[in-house]
mmCIF file with all atom_site columns, C-alpha atoms in Angstrom:
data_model
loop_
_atom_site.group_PDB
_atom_site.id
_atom_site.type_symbol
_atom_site.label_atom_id
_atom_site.label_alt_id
_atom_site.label_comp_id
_atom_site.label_asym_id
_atom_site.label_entity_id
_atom_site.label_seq_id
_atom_site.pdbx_PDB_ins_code
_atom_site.Cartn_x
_atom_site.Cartn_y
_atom_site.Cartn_z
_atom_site.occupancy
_atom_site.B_iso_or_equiv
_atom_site.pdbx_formal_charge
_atom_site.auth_seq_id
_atom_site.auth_comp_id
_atom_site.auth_asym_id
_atom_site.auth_atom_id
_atom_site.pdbx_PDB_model_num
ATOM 1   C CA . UNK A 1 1   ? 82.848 229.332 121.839 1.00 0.00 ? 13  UNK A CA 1
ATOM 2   C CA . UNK A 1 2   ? 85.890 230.368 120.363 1.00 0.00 ? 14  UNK A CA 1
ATOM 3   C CA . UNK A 1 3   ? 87.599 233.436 120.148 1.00 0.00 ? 15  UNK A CA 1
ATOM 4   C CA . UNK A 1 4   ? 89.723 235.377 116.830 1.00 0.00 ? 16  UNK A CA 1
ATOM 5   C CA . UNK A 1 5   ? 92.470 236.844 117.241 1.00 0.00 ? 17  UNK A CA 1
ATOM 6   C CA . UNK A 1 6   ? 90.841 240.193 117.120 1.00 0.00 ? 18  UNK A CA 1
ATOM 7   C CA . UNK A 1 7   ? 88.526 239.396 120.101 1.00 0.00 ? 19  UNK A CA 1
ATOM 8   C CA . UNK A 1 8   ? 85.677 238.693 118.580 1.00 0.00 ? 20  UNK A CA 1
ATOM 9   C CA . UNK A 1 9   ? 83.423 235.524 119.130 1.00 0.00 ? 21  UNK A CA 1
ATOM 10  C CA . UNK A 1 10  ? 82.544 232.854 116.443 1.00 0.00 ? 22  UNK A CA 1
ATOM 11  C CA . UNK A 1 11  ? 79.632 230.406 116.835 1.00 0.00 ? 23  UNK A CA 1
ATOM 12  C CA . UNK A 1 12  ? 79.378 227.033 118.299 1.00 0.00 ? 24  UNK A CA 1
ATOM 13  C CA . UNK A 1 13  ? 81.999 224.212 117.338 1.00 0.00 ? 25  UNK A CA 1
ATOM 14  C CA . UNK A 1 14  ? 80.145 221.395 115.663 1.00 0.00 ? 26  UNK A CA 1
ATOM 15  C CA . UNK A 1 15  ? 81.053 219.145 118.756 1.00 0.00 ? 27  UNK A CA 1
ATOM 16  C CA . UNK A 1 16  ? 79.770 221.592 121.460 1.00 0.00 ? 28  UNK A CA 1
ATOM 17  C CA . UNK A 1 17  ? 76.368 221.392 119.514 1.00 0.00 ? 29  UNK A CA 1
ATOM 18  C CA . UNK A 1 18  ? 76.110 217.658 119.048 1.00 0.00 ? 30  UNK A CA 1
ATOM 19  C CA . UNK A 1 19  ? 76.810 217.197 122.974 1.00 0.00 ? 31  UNK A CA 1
ATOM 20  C CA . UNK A 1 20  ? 73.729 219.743 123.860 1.00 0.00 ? 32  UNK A CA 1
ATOM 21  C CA . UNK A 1 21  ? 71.725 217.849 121.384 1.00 0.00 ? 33  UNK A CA 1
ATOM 22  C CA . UNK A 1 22  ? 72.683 214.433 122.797 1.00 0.00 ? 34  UNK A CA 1
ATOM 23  C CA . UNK A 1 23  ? 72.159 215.793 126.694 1.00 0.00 ? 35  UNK A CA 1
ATOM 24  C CA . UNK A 1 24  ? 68.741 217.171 125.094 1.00 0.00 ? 36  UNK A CA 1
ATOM 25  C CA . UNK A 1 25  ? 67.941 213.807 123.896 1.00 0.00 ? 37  UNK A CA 1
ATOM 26  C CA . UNK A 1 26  ? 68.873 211.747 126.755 1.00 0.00 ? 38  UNK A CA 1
ATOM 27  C CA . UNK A 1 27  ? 66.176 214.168 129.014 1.00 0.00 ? 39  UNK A CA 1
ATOM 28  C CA . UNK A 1 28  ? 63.528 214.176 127.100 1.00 0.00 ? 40  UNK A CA 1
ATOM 29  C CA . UNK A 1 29  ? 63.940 209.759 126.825 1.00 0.00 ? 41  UNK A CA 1
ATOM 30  C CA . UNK A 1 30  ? 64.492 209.606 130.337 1.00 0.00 ? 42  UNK A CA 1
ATOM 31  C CA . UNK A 1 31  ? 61.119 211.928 131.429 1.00 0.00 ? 43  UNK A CA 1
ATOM 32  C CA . UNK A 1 32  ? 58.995 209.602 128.544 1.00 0.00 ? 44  UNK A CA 1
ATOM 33  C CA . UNK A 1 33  ? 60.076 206.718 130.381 1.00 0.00 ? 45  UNK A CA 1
ATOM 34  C CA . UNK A 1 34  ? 59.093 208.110 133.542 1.00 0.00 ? 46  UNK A CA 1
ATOM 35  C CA . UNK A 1 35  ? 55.294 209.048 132.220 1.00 0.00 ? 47  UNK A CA 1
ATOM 36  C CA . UNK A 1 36  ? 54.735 205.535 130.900 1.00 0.00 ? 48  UNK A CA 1
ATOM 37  C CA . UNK A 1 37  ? 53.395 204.415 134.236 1.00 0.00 ? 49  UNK A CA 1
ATOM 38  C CA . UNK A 1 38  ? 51.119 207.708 134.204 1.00 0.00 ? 50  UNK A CA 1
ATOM 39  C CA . UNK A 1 39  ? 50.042 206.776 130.670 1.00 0.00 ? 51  UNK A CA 1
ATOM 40  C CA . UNK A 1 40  ? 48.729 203.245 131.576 1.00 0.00 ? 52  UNK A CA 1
ATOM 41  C CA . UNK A 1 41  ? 46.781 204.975 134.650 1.00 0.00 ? 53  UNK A CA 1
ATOM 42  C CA . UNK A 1 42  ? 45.184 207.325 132.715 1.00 0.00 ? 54  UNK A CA 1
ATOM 43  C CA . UNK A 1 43  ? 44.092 204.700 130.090 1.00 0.00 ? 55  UNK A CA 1
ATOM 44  C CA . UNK A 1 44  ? 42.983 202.178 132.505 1.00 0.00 ? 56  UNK A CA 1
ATOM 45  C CA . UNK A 1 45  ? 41.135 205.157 134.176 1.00 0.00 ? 57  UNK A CA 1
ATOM 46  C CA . UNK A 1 46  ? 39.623 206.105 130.873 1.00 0.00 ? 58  UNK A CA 1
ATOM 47  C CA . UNK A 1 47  ? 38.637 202.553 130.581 1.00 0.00 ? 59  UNK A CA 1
ATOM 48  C CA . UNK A 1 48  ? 36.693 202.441 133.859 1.00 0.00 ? 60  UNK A CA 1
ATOM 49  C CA . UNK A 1 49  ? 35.388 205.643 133.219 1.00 0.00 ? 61  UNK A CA 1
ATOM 50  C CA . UNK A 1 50  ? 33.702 204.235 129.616 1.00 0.00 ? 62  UNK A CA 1
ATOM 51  C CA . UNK A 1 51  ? 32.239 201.045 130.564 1.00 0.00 ? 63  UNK A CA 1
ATOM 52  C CA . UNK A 1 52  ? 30.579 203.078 133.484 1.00 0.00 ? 64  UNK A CA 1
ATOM 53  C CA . UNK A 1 53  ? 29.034 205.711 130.448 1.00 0.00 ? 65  UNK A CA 1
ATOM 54  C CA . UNK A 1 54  ? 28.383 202.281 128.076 1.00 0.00 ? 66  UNK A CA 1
ATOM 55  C CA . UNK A 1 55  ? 26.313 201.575 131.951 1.00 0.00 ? 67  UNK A CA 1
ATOM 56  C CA . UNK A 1 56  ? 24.392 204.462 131.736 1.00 0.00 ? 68  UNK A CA 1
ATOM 57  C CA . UNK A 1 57  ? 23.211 204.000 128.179 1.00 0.00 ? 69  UNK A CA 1
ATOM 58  C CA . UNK A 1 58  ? 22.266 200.460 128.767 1.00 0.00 ? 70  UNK A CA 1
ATOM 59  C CA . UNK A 1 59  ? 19.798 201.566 131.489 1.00 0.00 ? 71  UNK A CA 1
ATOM 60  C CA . UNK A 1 60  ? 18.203 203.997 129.139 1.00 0.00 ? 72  UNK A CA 1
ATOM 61  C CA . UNK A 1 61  ? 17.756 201.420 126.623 1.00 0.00 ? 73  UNK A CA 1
ATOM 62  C CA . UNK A 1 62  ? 16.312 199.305 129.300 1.00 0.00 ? 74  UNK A CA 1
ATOM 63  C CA . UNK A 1 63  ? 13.884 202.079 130.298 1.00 0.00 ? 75  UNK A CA 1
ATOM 64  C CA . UNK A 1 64  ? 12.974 202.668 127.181 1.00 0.00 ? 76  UNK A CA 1
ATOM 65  C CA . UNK A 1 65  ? 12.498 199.069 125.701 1.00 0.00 ? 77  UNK A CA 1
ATOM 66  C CA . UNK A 1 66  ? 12.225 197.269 129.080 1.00 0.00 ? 78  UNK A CA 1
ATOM 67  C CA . UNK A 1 67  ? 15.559 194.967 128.353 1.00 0.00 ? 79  UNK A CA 1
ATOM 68  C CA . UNK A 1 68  ? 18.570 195.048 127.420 1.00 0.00 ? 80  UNK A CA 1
ATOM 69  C CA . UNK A 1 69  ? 20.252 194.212 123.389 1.00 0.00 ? 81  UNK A CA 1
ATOM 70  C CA . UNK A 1 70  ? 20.696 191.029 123.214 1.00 0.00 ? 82  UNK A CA 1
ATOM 71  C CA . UNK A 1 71  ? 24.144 189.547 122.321 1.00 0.00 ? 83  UNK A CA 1
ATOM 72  C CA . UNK A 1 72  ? 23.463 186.275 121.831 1.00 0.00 ? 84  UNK A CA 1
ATOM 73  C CA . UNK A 1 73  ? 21.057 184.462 119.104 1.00 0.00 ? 85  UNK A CA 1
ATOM 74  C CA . UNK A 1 74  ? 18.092 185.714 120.570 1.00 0.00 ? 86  UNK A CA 1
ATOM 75  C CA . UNK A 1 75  ? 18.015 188.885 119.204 1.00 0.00 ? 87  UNK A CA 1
ATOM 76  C CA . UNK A 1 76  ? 18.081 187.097 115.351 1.00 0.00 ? 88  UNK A CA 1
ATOM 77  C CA . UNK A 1 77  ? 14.886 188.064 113.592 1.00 0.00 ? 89  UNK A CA 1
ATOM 78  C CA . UNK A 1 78  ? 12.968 187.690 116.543 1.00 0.00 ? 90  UNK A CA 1
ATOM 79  C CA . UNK A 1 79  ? 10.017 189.442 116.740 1.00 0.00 ? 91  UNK A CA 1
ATOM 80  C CA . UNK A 1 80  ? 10.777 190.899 120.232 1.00 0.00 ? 92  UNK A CA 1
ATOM 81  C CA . UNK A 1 81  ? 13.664 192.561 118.905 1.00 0.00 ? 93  UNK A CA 1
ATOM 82  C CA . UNK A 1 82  ? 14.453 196.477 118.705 1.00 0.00 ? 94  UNK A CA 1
ATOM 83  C CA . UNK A 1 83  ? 14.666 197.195 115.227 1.00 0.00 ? 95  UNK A CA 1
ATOM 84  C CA . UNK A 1 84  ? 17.616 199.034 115.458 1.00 0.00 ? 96  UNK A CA 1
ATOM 85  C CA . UNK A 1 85  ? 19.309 196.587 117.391 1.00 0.00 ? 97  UNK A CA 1
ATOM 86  C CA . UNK A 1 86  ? 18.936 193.107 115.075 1.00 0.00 ? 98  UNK A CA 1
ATOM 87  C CA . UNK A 1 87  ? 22.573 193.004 114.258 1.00 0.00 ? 99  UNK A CA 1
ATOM 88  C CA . UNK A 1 88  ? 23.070 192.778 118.123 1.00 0.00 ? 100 UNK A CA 1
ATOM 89  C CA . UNK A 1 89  ? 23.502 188.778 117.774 1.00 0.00 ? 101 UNK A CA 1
ATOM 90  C CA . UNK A 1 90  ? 26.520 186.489 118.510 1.00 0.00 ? 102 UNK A CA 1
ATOM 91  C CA . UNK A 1 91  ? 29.962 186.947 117.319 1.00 0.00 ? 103 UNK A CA 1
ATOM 92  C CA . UNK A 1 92  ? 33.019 187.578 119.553 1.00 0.00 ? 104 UNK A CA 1
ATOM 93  C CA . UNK A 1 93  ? 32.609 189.963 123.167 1.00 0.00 ? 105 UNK A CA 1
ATOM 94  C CA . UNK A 1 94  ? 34.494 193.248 120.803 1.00 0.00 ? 106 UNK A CA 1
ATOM 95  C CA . UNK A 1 95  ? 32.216 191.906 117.883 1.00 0.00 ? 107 UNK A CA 1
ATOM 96  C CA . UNK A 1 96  ? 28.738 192.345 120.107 1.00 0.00 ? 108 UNK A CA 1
ATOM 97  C CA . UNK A 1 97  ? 30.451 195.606 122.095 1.00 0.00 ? 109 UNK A CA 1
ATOM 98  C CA . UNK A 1 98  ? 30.579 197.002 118.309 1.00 0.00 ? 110 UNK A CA 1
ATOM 99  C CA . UNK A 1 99  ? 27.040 195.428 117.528 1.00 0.00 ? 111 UNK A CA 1
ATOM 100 C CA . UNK A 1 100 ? 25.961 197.321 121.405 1.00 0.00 ? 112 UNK A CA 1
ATOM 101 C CA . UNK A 1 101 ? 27.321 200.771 120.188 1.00 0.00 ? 113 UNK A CA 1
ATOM 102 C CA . UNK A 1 102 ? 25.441 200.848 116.878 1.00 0.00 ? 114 UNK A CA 1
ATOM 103 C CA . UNK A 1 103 ? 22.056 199.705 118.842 1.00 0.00 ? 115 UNK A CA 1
ATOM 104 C CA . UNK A 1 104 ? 22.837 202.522 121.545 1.00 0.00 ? 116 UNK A CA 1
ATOM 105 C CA . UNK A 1 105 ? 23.389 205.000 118.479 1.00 0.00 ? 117 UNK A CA 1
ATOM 106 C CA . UNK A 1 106 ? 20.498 204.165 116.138 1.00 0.00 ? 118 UNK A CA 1
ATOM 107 C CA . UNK A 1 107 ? 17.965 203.498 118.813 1.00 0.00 ? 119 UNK A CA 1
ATOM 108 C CA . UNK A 1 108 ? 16.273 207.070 119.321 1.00 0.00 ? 120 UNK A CA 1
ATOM 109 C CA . UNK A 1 109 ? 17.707 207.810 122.275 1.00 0.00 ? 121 UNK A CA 1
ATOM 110 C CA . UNK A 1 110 ? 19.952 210.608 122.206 1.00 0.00 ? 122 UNK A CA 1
ATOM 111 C CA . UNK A 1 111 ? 23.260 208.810 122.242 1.00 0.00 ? 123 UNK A CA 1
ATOM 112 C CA . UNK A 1 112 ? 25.765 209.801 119.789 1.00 0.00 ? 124 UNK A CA 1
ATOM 113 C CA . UNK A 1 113 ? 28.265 208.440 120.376 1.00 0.00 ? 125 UNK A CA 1
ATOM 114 C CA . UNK A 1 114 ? 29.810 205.185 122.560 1.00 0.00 ? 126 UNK A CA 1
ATOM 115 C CA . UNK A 1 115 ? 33.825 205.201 123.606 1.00 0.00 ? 127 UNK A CA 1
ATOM 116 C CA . UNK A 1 116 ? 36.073 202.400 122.056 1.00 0.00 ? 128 UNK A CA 1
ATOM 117 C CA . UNK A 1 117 ? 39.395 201.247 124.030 1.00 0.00 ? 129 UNK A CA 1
ATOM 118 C CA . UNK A 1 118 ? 41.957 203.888 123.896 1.00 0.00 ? 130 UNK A CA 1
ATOM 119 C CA . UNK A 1 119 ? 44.369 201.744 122.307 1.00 0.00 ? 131 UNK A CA 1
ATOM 120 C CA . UNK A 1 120 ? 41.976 199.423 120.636 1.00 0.00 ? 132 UNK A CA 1
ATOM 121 C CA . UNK A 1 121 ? 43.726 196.748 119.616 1.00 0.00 ? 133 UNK A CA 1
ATOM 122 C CA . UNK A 1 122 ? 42.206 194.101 119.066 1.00 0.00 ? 134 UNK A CA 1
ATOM 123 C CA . UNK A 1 123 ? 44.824 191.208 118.429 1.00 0.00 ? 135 UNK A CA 1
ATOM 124 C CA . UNK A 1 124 ? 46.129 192.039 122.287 1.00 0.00 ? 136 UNK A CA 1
ATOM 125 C CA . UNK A 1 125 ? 42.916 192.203 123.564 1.00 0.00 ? 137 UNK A CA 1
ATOM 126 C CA . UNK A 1 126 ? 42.291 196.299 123.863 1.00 0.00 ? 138 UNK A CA 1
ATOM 127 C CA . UNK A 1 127 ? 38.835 196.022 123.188 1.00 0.00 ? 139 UNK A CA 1
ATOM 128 C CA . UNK A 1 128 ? 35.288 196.398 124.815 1.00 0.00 ? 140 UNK A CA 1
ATOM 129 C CA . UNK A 1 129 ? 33.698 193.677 125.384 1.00 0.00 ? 141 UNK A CA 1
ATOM 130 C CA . UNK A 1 130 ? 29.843 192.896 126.468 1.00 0.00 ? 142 UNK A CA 1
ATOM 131 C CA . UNK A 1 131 ? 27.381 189.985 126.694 1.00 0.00 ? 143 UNK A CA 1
ATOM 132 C CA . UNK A 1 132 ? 23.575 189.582 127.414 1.00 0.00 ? 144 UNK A CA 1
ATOM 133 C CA . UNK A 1 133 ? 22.129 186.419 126.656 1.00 0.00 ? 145 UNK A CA 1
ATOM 134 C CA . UNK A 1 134 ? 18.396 186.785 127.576 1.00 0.00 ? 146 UNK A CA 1
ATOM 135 C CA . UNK A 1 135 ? 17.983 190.912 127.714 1.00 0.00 ? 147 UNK A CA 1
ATOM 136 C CA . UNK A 1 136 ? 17.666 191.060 131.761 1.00 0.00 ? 148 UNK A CA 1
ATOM 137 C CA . UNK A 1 137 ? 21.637 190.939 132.453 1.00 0.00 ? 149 UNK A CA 1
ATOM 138 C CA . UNK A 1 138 ? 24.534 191.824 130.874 1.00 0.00 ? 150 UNK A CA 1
ATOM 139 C CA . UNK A 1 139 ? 28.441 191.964 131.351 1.00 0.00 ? 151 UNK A CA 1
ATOM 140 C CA . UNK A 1 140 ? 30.491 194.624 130.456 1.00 0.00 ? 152 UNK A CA 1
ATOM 141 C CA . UNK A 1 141 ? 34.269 193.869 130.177 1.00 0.00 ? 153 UNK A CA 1
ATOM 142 C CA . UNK A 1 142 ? 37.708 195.647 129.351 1.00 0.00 ? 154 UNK A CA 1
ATOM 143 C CA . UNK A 1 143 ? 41.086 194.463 129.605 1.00 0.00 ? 155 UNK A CA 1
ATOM 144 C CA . UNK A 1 144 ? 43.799 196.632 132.262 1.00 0.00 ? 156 UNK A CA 1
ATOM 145 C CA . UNK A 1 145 ? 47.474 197.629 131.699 1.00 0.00 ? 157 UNK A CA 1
ATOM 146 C CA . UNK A 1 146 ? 47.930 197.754 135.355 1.00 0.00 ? 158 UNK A CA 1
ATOM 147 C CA . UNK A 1 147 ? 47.394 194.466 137.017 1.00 0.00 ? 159 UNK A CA 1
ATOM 148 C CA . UNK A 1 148 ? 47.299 196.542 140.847 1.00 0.00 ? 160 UNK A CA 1
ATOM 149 C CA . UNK A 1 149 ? 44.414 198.646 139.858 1.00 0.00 ? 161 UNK A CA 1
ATOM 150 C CA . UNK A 1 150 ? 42.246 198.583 142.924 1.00 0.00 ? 162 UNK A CA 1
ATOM 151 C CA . UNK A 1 151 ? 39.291 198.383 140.733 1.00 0.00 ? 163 UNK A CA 1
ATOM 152 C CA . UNK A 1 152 ? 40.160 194.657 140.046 1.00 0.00 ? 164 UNK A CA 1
ATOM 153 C CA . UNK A 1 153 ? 39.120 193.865 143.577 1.00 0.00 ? 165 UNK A CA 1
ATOM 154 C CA . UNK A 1 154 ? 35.465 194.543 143.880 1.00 0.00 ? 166 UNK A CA 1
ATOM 155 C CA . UNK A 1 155 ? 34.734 193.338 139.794 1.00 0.00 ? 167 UNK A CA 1
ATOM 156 C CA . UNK A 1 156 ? 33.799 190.194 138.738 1.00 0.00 ? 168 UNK A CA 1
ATOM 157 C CA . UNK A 1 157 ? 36.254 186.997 137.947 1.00 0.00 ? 169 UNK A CA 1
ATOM 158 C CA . UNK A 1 158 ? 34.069 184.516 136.311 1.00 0.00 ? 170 UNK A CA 1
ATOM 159 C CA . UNK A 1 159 ? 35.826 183.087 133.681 1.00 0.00 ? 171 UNK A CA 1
ATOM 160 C CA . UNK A 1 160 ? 32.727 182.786 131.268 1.00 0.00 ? 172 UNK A CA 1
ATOM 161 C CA . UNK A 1 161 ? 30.033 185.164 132.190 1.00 0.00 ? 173 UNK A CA 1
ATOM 162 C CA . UNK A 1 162 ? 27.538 185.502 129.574 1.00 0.00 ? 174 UNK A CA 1
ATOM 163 C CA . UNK A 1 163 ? 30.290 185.081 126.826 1.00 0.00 ? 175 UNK A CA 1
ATOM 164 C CA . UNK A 1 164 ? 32.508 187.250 128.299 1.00 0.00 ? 176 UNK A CA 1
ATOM 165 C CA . UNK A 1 165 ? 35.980 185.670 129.711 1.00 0.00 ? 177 UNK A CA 1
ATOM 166 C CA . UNK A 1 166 ? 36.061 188.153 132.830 1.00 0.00 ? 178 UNK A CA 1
ATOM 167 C CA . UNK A 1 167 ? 38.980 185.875 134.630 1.00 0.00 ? 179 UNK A CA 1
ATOM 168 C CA . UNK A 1 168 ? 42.089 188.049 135.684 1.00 0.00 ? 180 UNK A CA 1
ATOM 169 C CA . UNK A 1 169 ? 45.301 186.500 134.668 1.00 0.00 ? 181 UNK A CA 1
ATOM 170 C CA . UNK A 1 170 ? 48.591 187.394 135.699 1.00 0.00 ? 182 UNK A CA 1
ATOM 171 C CA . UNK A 1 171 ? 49.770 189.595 132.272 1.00 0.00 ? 183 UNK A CA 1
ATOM 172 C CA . UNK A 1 172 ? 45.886 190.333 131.247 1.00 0.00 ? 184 UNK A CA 1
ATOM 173 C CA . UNK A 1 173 ? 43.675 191.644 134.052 1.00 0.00 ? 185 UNK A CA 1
ATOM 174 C CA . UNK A 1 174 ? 39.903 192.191 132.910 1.00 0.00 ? 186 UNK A CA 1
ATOM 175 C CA . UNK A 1 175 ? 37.775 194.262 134.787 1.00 0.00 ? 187 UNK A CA 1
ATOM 176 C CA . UNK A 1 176 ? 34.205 193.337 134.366 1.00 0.00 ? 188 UNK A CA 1
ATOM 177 C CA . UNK A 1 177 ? 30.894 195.127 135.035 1.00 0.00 ? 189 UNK A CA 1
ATOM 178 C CA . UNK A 1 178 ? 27.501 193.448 135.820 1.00 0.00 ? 190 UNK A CA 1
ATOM 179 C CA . UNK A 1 179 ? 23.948 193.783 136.587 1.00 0.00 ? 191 UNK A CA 1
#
């Protein structure tokens, strides 16, 4: 700050602003670099967290219809086939985890709704993925950020378990669930 000649204060210089906005702006980069680690935890927990719910639904499916949906051709205008759950055949893994979550909603069962991948995207692999070829097993999959999650040590590896590529590479761990 500056002072008149008659003692009184002006405001800030220009210069003396631009430095506290710069000093401002270098804190708040530096602490967002610092939470990205937290970020892909939290995700990755999320993730873990969702195919474990997506778990939960599938066995009350199964209790109720005494298998699970099919993701394979199986399921395609066959007469042992839940009617909500026809459009469960083939595709990609994300296309039958999409087909899986509008069985699990339009099946009577009380479930309204079924998580997606926090960052769903699709082109780098963010999505659910699941695969039951008969209606007695499935897979659930979802690709990690973080490829240390302890997690990744007690799933499955197989690199093509009922359509779903459950192999962890070195930049694209997938954690996989399985009956």
């Amino acid at each position: 700050m500056r002072k008149h000649k008659n003692g009184l204060k002006s405001g800030f210089t220009l210069i003396e602003i631009l430095i506290v906005v710069a000093v401002i702006g270098l804190l708040v980069s530096l602490v967002l670099i610092g939470l990205a680690p937290m970020q892909k935890k939290g995700r990755d927990t999320r993730r873990l967290s969702d195919l474990r719910q997506a778990q939960h639904g599938l066995e009350i499916f199964f209790n109720r219809y005494g298998r699970y949906p099919y993701s394979g051709a199986g399921c395609a205008g066959g007469g042992d086939c839940v009617p909500a759950c026809n459009g469960t055949t083939g595709g990609s893994p994300a296309d039958n985890w999409n087909n899986l979550v509008s069985c699990l909603q339009n099946s009577n069962l009380g479930i309204s709704s079924v998580s997606h991948d926090p960052r769903n995207v699709p082109a780098n692999g963010f999505v659910y993925r699941y695969g039951s070829p008969n209606g007695s097993i499935y897979v659930l999959g979802a690709k990690l950020e973080e490829n240390d999650n302890p997690a990744l040590a007690e799933d499955n590896d197989s690199p093509n378990l009922y359509g779903v590529d459950c192999q962890d590479l070195p930049d694209s761990p997938i954690y996989c669930l399985t009956l």
